[in-house]
PDB file of C-alpha atoms in Angstrom:
ATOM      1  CA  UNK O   1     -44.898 -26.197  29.308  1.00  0.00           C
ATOM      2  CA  UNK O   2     -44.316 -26.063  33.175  1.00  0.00           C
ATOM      3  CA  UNK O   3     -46.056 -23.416  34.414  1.00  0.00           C
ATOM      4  CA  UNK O   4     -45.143 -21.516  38.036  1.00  0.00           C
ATOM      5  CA  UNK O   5     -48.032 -19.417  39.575  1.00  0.00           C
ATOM      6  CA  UNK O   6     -47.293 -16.603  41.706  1.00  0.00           C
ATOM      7  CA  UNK O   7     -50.665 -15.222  43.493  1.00  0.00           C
ATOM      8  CA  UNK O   8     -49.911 -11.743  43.271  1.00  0.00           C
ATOM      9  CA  UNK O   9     -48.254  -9.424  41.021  1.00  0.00           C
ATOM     10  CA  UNK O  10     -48.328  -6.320  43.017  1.00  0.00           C
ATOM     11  CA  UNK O  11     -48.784  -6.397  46.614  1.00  0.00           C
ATOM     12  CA  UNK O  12     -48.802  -3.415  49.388  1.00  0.00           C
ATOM     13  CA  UNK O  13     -48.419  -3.970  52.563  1.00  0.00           C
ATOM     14  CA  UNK O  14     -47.568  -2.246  56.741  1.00  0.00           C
ATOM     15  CA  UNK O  15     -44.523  -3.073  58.757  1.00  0.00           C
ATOM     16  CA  UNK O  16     -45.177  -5.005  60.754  1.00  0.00           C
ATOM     17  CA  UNK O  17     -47.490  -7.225  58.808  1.00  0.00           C
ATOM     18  CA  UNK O  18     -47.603 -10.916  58.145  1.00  0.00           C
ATOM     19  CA  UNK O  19     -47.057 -11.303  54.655  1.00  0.00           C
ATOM     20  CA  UNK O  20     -47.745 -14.800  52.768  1.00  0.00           C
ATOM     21  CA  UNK O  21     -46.733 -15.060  49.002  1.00  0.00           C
ATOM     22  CA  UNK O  22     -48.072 -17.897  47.135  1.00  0.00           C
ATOM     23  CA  UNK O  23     -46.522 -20.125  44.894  1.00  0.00           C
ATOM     24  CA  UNK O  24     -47.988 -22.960  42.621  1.00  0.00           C
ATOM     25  CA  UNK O  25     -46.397 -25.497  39.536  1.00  0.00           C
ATOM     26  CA  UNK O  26     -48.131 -27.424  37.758  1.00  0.00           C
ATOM     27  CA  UNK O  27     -45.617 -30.148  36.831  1.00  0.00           C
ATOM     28  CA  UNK O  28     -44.914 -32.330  39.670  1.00  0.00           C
ATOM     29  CA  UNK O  29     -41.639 -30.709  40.185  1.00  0.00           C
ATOM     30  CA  UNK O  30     -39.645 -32.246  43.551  1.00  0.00           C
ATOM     31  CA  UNK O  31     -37.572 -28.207  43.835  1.00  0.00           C
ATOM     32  CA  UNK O  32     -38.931 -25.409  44.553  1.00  0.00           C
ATOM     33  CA  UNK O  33     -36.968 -21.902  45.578  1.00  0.00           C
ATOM     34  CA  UNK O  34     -37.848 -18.626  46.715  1.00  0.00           C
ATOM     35  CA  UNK O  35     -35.515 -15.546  45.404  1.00  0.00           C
ATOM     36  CA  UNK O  36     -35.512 -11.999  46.457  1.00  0.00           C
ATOM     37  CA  UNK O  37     -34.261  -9.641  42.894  1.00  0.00           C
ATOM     38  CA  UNK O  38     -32.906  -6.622  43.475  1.00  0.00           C
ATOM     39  CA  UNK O  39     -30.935  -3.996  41.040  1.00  0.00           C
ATOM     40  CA  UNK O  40     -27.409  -4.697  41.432  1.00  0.00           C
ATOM     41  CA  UNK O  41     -27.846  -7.529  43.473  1.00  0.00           C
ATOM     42  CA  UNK O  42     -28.687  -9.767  40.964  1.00  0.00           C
ATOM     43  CA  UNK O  43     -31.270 -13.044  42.421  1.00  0.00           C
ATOM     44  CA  UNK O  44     -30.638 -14.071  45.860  1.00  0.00           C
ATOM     45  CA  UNK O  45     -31.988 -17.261  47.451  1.00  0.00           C
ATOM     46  CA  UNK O  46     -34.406 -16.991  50.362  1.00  0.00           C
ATOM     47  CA  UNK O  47     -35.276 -20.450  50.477  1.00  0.00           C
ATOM     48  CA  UNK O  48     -36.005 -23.933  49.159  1.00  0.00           C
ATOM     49  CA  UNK O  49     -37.399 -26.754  49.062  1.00  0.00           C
ATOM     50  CA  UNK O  50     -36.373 -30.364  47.955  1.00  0.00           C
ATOM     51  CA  UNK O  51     -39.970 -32.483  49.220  1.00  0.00           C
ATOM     52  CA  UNK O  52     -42.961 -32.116  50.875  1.00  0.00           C
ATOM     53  CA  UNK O  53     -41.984 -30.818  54.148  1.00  0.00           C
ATOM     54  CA  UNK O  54     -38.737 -30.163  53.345  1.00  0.00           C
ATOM     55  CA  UNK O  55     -36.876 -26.898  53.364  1.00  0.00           C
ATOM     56  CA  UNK O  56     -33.314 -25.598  53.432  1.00  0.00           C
ATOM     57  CA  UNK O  57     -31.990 -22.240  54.066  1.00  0.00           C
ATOM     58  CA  UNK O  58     -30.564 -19.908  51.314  1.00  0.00           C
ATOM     59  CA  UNK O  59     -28.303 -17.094  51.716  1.00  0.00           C
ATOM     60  CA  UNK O  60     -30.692 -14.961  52.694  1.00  0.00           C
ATOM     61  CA  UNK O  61     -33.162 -16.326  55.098  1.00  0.00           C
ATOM     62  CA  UNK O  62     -33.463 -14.029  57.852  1.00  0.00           C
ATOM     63  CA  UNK O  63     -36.847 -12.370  58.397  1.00  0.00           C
ATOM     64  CA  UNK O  64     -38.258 -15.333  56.477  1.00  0.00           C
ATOM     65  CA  UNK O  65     -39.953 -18.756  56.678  1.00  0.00           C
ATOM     66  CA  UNK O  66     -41.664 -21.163  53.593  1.00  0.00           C
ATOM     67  CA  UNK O  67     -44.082 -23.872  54.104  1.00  0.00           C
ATOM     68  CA  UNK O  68     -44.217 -27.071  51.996  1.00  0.00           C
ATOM     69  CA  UNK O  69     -47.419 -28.393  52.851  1.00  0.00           C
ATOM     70  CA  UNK O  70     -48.097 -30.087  49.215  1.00  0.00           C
ATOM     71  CA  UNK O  71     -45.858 -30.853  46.851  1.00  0.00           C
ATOM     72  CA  UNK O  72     -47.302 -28.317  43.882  1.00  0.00           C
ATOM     73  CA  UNK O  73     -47.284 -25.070  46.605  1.00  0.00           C
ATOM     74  CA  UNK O  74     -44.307 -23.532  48.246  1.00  0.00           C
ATOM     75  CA  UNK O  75     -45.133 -20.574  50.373  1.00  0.00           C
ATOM     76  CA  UNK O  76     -43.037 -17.348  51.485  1.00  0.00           C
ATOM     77  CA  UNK O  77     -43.898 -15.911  54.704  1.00  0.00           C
ATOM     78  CA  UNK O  78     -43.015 -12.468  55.942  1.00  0.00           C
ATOM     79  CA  UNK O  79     -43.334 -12.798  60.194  1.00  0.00           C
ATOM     80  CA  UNK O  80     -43.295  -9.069  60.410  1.00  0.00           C
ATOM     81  CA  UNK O  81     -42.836  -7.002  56.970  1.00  0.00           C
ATOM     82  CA  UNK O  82     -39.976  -4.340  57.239  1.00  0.00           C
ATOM     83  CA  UNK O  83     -39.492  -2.074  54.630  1.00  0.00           C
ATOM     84  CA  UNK O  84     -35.851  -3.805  53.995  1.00  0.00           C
ATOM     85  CA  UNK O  85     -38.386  -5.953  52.458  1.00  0.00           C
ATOM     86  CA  UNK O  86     -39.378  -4.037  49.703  1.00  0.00           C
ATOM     87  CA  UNK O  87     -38.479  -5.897  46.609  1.00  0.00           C
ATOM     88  CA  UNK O  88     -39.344  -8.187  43.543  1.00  0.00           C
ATOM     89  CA  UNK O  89     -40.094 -12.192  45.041  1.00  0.00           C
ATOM     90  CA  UNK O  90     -39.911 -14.446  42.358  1.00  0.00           C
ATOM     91  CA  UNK O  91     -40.736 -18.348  42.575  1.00  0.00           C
ATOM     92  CA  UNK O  92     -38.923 -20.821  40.158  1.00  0.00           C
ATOM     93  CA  UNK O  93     -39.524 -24.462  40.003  1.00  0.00           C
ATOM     94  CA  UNK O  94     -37.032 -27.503  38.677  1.00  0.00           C
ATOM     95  CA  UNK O  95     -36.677 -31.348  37.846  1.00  0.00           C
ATOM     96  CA  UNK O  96     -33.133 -32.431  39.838  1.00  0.00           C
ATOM     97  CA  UNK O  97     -32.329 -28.859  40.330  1.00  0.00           C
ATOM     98  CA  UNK O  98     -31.586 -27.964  36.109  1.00  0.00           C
ATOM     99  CA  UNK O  99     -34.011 -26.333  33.968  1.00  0.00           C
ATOM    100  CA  UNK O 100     -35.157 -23.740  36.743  1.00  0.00           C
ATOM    101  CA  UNK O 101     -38.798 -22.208  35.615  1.00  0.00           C
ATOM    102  CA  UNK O 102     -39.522 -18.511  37.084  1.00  0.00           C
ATOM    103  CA  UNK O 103     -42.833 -17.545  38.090  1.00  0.00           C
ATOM    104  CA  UNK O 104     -43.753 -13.568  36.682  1.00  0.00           C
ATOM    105  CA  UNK O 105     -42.694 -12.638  39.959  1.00  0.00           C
ATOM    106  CA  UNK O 106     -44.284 -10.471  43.323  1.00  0.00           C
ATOM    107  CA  UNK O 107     -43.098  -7.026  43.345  1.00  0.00           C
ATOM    108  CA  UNK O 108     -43.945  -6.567  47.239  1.00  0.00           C
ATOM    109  CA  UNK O 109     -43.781  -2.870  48.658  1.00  0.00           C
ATOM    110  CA  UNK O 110     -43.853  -2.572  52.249  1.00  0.00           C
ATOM    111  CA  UNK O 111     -44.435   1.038  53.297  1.00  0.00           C
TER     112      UNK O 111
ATOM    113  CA  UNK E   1     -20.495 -12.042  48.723  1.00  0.00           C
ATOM    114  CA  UNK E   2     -21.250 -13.202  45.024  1.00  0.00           C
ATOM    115  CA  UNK E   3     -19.702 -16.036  44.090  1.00  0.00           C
ATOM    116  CA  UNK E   4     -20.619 -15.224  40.245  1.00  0.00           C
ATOM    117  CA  UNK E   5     -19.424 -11.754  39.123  1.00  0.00           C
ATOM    118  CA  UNK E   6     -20.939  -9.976  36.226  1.00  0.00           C
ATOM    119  CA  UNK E   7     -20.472  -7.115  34.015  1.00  0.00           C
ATOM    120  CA  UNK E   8     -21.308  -4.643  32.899  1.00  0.00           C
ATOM    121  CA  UNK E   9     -24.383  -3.945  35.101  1.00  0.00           C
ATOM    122  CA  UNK E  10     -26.002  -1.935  31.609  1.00  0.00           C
ATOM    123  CA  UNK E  11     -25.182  -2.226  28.242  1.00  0.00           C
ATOM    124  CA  UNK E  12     -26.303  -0.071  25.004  1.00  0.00           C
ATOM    125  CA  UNK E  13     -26.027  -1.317  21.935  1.00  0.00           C
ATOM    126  CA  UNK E  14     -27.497  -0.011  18.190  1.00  0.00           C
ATOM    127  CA  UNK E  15     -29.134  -2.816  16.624  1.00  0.00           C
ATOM    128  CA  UNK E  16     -26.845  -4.683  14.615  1.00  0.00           C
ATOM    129  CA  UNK E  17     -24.157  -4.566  16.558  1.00  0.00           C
ATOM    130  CA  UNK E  18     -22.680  -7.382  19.380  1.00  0.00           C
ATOM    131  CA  UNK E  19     -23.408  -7.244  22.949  1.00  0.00           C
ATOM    132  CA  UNK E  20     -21.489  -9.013  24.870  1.00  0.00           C
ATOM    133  CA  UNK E  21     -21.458  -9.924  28.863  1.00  0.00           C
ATOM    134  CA  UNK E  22     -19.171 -11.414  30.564  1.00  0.00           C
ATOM    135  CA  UNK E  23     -18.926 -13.666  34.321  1.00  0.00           C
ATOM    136  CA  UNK E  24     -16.450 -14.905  36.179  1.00  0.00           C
ATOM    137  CA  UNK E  25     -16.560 -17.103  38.902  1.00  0.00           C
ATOM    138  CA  UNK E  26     -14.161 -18.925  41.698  1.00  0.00           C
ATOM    139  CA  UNK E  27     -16.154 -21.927  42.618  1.00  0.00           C
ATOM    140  CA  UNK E  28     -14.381 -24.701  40.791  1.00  0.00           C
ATOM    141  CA  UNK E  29     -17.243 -26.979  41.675  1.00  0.00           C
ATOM    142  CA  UNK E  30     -19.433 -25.342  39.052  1.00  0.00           C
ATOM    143  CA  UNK E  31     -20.433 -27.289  36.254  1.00  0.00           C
ATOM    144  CA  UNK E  32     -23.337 -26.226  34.871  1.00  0.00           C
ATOM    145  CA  UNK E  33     -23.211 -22.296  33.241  1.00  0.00           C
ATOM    146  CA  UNK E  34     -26.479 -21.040  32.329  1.00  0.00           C
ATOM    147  CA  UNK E  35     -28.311 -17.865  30.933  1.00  0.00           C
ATOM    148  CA  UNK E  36     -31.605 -15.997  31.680  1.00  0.00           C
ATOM    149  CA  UNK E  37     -33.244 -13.724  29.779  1.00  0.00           C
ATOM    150  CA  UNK E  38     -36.172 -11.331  31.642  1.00  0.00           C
ATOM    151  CA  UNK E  39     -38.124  -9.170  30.315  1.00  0.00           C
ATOM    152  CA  UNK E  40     -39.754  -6.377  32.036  1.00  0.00           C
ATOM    153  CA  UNK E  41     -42.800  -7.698  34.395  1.00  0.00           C
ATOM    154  CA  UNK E  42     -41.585 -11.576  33.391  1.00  0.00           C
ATOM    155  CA  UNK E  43     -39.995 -13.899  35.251  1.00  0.00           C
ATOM    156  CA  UNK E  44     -36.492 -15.231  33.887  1.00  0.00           C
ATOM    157  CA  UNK E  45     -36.633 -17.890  31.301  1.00  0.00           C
ATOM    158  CA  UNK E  46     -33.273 -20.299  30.352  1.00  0.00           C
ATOM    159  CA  UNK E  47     -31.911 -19.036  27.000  1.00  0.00           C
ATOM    160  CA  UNK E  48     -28.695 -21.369  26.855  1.00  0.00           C
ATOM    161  CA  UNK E  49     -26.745 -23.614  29.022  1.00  0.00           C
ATOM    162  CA  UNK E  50     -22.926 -24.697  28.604  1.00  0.00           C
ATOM    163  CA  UNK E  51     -21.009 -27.486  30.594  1.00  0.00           C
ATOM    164  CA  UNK E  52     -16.994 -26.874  31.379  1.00  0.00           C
ATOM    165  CA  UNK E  53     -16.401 -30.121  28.683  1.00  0.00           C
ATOM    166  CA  UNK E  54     -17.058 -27.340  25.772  1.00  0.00           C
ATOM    167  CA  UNK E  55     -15.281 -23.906  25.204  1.00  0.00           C
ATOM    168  CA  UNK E  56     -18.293 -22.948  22.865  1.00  0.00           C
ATOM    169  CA  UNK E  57     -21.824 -23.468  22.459  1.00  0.00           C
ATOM    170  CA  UNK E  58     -23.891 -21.630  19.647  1.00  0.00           C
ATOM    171  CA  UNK E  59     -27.766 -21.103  18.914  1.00  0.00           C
ATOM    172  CA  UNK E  60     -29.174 -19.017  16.571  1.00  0.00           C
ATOM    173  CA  UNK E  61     -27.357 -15.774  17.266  1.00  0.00           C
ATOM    174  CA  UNK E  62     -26.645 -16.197  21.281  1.00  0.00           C
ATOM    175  CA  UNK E  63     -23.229 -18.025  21.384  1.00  0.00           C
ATOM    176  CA  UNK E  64     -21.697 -18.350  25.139  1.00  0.00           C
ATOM    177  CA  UNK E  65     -17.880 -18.704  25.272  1.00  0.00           C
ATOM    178  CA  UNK E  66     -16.202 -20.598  27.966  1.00  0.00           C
ATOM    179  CA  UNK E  67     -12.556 -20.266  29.570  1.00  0.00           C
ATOM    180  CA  UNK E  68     -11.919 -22.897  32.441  1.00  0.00           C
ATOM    181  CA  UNK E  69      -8.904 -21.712  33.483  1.00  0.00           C
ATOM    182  CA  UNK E  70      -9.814 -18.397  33.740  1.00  0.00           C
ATOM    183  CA  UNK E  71     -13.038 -19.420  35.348  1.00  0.00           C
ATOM    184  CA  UNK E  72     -14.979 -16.847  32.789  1.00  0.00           C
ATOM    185  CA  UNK E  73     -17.467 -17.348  30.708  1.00  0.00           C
ATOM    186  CA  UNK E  74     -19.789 -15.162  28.251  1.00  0.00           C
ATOM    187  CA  UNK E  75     -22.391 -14.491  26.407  1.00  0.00           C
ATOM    188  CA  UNK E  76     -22.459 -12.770  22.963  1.00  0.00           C
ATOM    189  CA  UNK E  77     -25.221 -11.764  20.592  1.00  0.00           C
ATOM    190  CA  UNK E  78     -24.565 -10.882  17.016  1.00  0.00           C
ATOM    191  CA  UNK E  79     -26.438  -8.872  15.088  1.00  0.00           C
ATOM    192  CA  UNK E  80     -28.524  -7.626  18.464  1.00  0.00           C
ATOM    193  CA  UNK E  81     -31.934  -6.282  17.802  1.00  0.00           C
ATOM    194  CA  UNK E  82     -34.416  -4.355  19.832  1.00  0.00           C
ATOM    195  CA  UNK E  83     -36.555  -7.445  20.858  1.00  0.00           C
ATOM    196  CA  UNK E  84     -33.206  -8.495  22.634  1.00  0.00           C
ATOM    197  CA  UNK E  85     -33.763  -5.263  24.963  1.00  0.00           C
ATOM    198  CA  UNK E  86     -33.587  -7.634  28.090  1.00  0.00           C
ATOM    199  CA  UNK E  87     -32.125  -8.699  31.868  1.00  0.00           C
ATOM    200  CA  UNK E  88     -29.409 -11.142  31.317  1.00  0.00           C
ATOM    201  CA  UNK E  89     -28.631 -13.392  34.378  1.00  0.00           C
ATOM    202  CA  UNK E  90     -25.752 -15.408  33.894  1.00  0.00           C
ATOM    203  CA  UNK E  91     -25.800 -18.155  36.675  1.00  0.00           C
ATOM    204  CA  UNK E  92     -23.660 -21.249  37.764  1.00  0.00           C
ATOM    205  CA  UNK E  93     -24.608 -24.737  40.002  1.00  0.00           C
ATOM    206  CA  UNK E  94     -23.015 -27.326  41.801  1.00  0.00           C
ATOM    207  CA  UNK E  95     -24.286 -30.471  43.521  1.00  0.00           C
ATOM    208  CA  UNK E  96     -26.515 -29.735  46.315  1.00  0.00           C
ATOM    209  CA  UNK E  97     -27.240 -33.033  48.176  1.00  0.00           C
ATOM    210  CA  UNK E  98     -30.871 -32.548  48.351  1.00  0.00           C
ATOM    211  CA  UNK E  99     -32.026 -30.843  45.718  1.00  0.00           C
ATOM    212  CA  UNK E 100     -29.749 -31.575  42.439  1.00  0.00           C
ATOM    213  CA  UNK E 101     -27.206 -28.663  41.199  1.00  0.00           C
ATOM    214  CA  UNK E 102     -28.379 -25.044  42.736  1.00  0.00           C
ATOM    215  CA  UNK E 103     -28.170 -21.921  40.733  1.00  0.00           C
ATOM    216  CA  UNK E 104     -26.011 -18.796  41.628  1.00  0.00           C
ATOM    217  CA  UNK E 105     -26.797 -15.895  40.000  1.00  0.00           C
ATOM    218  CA  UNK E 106     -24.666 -13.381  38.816  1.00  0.00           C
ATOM    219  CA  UNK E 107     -25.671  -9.578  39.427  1.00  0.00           C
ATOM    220  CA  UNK E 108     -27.574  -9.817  35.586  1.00  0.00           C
ATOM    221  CA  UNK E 109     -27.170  -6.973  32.795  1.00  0.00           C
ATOM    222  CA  UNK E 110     -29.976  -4.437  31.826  1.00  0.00           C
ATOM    223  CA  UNK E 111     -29.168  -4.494  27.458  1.00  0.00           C
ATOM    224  CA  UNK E 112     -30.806  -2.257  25.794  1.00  0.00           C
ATOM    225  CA  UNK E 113     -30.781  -1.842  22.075  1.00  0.00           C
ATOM    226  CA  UNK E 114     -31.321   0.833  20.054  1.00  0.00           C
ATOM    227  CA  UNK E 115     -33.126   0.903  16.591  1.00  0.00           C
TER     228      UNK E 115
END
């Protein structure tokens, strides 16, 4: 079974703060995406990417950037945490973009 | 803006009974309707899939019914049990260039079911 690694499951962190969420698969997967959940909002994409050094905005991207430095690792970064921030991250991985698999998601709380 | 509507936002059902959640949608580019299931502290996990070339597609108890010209689809459970106490996330894709067919999520529905 593919398997997507998130780094942390609970993380705590200042305005203001650089935050950097990790993401790993272990299946040699080309697409990797980034989603913010939120109650009543449903999953909304933050970012992805399609290669190694490839990204694309979502609809969400503001506040955010990803690096794609290998292809197994897809990283979220915060520039400066807000507390508009404050939410569940979860990382999903894909073959051609069907068949997403979700990481157990970062539940990120910035105070 | 959502682009995949879904409802209701919470559901209750006593075990036994059908739960059923619906979508709609208005991108007629969509081709690909699937469902997630999460469960509390989990990530989503694919439960069943339908393509528009179907009106119905059936495992086990989770059936999804599909109406193209309303641009609806939905998912029903029969006899729903406790274990089924779940996020649903119904979703929808089209062709993205770069990366194959991207997911939209609807809003998803908090079921719970009651012994």
């Amino acid at each position: 079974d593919v398997k997507v690694t998130q780094s942390s499951r609970y993380l705590v962190k200042r305005t203001g703060e650089k935050v950097f969420l990790e993401c790993v698969q272990d299946m040699d997967h080309e697409n990797m995406f980034w989603y913010r959940q939120d109650p009543g909002l449903g999953l909304r994409l933050i970012y992805f990417s399609y290669d190694v050094k490839m990204k694309e905005k979502g609809d969400i991207p503001e506040g955010y950037s990803v690096s794609r430095e290998k292809k197994e690792r897809f990283s979220l970064i915060l520039e400066s945490a807000s507390t508009n921030q404050t939410s569940m991250y979860l990382c999903a991985s894909s073959l051609q973009g069907l068949g997403y698999t979700f990481g157990s998601g970062t539940r990120l709380t910035v105070v | 803006q959502q682009q995949v509507k879904q409802s209701p936002q919470s559901l209750i059902v006593q075990k036994g009974g059908i739960s059923i959640i619906n979508c709609a949608y208005e991108n007629t580019a969509f081709d690909y309707f699937p469902w997630y299931q999460q469960f509390p502290g989990k990530g989503p996990a694919l439960l069943i899939a339908i393509r528009p070339d179907v009106s119905e597609k059936k495992e086990g108890r989770f059936t999804i019914s599909f109406n193209k010209s309303a641009k609806q689809f939905s998912l029903h459970i029969m006899d729903s049990q406790p274990g089924d106490s779940a996020t649903y996330f119904c979703a929808a894709s089209a062709k993205n260039n770069n990366a194959g067919n991207m997911l939209t999520f609807g809003g998803g529905t908090r079921l719970m079911v009651k012994p």
